[in-house]
Tab-separated table of C-alpha atoms and ligand atoms in Angstrom:
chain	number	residue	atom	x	y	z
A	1173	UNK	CA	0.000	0.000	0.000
A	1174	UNK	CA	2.876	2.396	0.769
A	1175	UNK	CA	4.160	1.936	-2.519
A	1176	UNK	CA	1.132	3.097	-4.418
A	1177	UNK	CA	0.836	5.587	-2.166
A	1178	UNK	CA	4.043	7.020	-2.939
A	1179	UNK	CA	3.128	6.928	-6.307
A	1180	UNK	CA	-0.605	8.132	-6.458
A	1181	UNK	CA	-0.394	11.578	-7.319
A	1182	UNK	CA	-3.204	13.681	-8.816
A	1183	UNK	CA	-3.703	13.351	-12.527
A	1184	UNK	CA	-5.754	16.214	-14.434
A	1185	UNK	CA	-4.915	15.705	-18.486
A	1186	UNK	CA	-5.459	12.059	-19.858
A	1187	UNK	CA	-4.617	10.522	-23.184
A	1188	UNK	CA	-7.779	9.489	-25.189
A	1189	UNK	CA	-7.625	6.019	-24.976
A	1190	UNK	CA	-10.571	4.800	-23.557
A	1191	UNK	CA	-10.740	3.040	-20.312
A	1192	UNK	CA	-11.824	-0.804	-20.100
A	1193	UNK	CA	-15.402	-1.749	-18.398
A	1194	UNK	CA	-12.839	-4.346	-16.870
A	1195	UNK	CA	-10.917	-1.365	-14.890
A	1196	UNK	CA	-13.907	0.814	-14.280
A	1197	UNK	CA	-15.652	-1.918	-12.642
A	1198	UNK	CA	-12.370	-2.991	-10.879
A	1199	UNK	CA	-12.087	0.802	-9.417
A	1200	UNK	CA	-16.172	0.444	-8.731
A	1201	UNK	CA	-16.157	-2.284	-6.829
A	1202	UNK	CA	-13.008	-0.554	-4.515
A	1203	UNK	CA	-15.884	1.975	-3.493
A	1204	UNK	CA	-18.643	-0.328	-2.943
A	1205	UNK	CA	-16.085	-2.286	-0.626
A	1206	UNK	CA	-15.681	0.913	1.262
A	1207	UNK	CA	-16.650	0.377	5.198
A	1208	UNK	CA	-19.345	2.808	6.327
A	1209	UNK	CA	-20.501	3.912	9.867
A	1210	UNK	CA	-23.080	1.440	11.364
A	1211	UNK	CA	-22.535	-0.343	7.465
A	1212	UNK	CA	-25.064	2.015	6.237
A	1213	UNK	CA	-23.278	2.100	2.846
A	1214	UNK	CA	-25.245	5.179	1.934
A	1215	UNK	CA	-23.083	5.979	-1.379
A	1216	UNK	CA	-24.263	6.046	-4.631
A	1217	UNK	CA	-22.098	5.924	-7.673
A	1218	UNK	CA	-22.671	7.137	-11.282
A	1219	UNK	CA	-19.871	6.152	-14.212
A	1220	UNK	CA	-20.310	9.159	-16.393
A	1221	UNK	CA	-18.733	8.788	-20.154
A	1222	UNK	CA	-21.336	11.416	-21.630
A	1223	UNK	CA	-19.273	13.725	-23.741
A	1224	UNK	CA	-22.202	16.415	-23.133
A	1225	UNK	CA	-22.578	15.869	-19.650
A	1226	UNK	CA	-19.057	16.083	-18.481
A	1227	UNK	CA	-18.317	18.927	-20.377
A	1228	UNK	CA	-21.050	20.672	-18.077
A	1229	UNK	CA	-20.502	19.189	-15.079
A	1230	UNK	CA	-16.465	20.466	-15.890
A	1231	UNK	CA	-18.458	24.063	-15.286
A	1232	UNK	CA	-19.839	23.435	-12.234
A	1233	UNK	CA	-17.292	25.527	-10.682
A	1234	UNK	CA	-15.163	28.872	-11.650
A	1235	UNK	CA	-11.811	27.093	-10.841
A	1236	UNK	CA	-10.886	23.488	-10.131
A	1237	UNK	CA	-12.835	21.175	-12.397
A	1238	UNK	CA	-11.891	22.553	-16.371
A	1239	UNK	CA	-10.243	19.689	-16.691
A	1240	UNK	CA	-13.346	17.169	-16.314
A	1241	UNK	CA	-14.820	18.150	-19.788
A	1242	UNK	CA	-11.308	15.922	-21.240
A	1243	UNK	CA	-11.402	12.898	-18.464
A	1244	UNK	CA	-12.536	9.857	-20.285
A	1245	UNK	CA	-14.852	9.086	-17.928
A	1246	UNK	CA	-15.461	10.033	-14.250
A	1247	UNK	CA	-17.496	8.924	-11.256
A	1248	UNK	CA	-19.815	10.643	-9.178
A	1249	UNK	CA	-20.205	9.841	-5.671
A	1250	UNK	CA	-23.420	10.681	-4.351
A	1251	UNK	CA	-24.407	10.266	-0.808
A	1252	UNK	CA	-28.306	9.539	0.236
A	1253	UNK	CA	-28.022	12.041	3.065
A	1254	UNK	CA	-31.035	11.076	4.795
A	1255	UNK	CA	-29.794	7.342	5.432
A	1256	UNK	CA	-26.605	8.477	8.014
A	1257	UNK	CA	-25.132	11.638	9.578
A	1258	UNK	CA	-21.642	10.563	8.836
A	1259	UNK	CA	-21.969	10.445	4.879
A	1260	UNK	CA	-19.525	13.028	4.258
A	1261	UNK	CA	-16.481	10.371	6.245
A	1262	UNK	CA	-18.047	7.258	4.353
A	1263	UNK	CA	-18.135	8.913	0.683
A	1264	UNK	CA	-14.736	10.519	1.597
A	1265	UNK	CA	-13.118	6.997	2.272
A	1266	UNK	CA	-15.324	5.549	-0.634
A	1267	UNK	CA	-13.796	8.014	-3.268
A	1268	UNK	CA	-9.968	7.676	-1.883
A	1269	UNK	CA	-10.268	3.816	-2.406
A	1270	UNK	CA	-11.486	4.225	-5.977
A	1271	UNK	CA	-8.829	6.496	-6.578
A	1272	UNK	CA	-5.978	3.851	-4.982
A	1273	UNK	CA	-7.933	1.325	-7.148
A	1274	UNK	CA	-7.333	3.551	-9.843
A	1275	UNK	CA	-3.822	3.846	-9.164
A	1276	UNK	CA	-3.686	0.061	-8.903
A	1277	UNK	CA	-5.245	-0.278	-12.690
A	1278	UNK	CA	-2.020	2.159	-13.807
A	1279	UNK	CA	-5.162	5.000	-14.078
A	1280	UNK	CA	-4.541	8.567	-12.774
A	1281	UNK	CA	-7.413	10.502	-11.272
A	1282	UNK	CA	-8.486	13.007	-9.364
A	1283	UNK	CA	-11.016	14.005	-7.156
A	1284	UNK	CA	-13.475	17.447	-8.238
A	1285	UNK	CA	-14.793	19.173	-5.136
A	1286	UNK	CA	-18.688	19.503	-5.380
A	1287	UNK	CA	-20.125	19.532	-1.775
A	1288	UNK	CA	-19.832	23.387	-0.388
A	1289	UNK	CA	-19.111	24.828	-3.625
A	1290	UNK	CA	-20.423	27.106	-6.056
A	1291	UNK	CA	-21.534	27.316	-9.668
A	1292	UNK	CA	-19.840	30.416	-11.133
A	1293	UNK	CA	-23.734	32.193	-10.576
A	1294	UNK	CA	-23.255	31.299	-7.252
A	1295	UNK	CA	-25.614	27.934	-7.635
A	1296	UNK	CA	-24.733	24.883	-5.327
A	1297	UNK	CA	-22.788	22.844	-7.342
A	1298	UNK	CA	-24.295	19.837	-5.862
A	1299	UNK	CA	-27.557	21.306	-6.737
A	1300	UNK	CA	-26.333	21.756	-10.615
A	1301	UNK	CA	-25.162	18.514	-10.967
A	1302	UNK	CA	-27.953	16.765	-9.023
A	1303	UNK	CA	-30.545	18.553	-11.778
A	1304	UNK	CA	-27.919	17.679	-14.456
A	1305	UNK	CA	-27.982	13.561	-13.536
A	1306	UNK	CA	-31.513	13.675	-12.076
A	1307	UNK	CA	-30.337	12.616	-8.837
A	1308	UNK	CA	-33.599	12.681	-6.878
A	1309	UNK	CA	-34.217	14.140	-3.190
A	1310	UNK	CA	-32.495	13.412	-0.400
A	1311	UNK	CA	-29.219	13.072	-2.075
A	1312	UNK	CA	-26.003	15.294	-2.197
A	1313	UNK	CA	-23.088	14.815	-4.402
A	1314	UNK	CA	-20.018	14.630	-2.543
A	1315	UNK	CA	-17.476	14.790	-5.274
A	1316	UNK	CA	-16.810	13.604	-9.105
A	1317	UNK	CA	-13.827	11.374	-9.900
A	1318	UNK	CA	-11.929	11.883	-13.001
A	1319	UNK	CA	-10.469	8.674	-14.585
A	1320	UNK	CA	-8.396	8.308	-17.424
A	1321	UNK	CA	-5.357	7.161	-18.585
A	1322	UNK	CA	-2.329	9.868	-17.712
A	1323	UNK	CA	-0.847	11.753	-20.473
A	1324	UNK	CA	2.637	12.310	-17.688
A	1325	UNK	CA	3.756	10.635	-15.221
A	1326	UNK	CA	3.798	12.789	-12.779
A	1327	UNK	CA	6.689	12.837	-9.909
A	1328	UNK	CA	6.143	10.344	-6.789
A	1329	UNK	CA	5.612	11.941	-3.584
A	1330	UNK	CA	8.190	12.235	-1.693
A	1331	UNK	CA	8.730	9.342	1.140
A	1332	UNK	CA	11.614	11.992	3.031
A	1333	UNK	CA	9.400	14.923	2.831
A	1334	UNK	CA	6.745	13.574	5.145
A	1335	UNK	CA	5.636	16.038	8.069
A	1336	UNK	CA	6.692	13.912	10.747
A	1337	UNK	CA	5.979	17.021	13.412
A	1338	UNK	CA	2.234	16.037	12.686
A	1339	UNK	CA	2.485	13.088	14.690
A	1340	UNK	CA	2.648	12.913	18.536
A	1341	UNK	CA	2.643	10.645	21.139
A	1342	UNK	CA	0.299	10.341	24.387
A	1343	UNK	CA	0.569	13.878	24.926
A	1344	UNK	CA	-0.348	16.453	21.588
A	1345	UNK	CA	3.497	18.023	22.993
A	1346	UNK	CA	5.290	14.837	22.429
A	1347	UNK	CA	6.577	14.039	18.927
A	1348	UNK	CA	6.382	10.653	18.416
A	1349	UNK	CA	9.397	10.665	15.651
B	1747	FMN	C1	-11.164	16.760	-0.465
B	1747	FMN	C2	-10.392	17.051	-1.717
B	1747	FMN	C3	-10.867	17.973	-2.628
B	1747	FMN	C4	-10.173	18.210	-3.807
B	1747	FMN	N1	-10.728	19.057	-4.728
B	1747	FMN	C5	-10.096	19.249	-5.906
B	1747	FMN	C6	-10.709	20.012	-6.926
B	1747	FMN	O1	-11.834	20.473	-6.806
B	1747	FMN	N2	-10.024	20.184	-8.084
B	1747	FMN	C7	-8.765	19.664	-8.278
B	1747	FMN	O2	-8.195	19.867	-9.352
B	1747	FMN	N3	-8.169	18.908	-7.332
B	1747	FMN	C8	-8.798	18.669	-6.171
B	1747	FMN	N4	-8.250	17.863	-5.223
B	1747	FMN	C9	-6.898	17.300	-5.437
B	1747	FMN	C10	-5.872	18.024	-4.542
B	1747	FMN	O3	-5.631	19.314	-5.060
B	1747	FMN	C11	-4.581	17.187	-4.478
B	1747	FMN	O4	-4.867	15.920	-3.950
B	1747	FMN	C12	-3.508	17.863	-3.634
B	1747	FMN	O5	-3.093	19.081	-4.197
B	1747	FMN	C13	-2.279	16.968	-3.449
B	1747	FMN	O6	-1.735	16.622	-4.708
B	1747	FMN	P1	-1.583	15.098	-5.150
B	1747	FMN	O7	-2.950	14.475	-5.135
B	1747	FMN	O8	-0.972	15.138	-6.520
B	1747	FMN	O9	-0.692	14.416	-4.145
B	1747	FMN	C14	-8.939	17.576	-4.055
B	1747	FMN	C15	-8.454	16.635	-3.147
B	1747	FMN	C16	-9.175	16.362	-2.004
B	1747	FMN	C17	-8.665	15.287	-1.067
């Protein structure tokens, strides 16, 4: 796992190629193995491919998500916010797993804010996507997913630049390292 995380870096450009059901699927099922407080599971995923639909969603905010209108495909991650009051945590773990799945396939990706942001008119993005995908009442959209293939590798992180000062022991005083 430490290897892939030293490697998983955000992608934003792709190539064109198109990625296999066999991967998507592979990255989907990373999500729906996600644990979930109480096992409520209250995610929802959507694969999105639509030319035309990720082209608007990529406008669903001034700054941050251009680069959705060229993913090959992404995934929504919705959250039925009525089923648990911890949905923000379990869609949160669900996404990261996709996106170490992804890493896993040789996929880059990279996560699109949508919960507490704005439309450039100042809409709820949520609320712009939600009427964009009909996602019905009840439901928030935590954040899209953009999956591709990576036109760069981009540099690993860095295993000697961690910030070891953020971890402390017994006592929030006592470095642990
Ligand atoms: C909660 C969260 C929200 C993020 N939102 C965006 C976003 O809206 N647009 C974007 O391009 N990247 C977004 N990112 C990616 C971060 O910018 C990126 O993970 C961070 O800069 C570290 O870079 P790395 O992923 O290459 O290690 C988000 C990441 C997280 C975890």
């Amino acid at each position: 796992m430490i290897e892939e995380l030293i490697k998983r870096r955000s992608c934003r450009k792709f190539t064109d190629k198109t990625v296999e059901p066999e991967k998507i699927e592979s990255v989907l099922k990373a999500g729906l193995l996600a644990p979930s407080g109480k096992n409520k599971r209250p995610w929802e995923f959507m694969v999105i491919d639509n030319r035309e639909k990720l082209e608007k969603i990529s406008k669903g905010r001034e700054h941050g998500s251009a680069f959705l209108a060229d993913a090959p495909v992404a995934i929504a991650v919705i959250a039925n916010t009525e089923a648990t009051d911890v949905w923000v945590e379990d869609c949160s773990i669900a996404a990261i797993l996709m996106q170490m799945e992804a890493e896993k396939q040789e996929l880059g990706s990279c996560w699109v804010q949508v919960r507490n942001r704005v439309t450039p008119d100042n809409v709820p993005t949520s609320e712009y996507i939600k009427d964009l995908l009909s996602i019905p009442l009840g439901y928030e959209v935590e954040c899209v997913i953009a999956l591709g293939y990576k036109l760069k590798e981009r540099s690993n992180n860095n295993p000697d630049d961690l910030l070891i000062e953020k971890v402390s022991y017994n006592n929030f005083s006592n470095s642990y390292f």
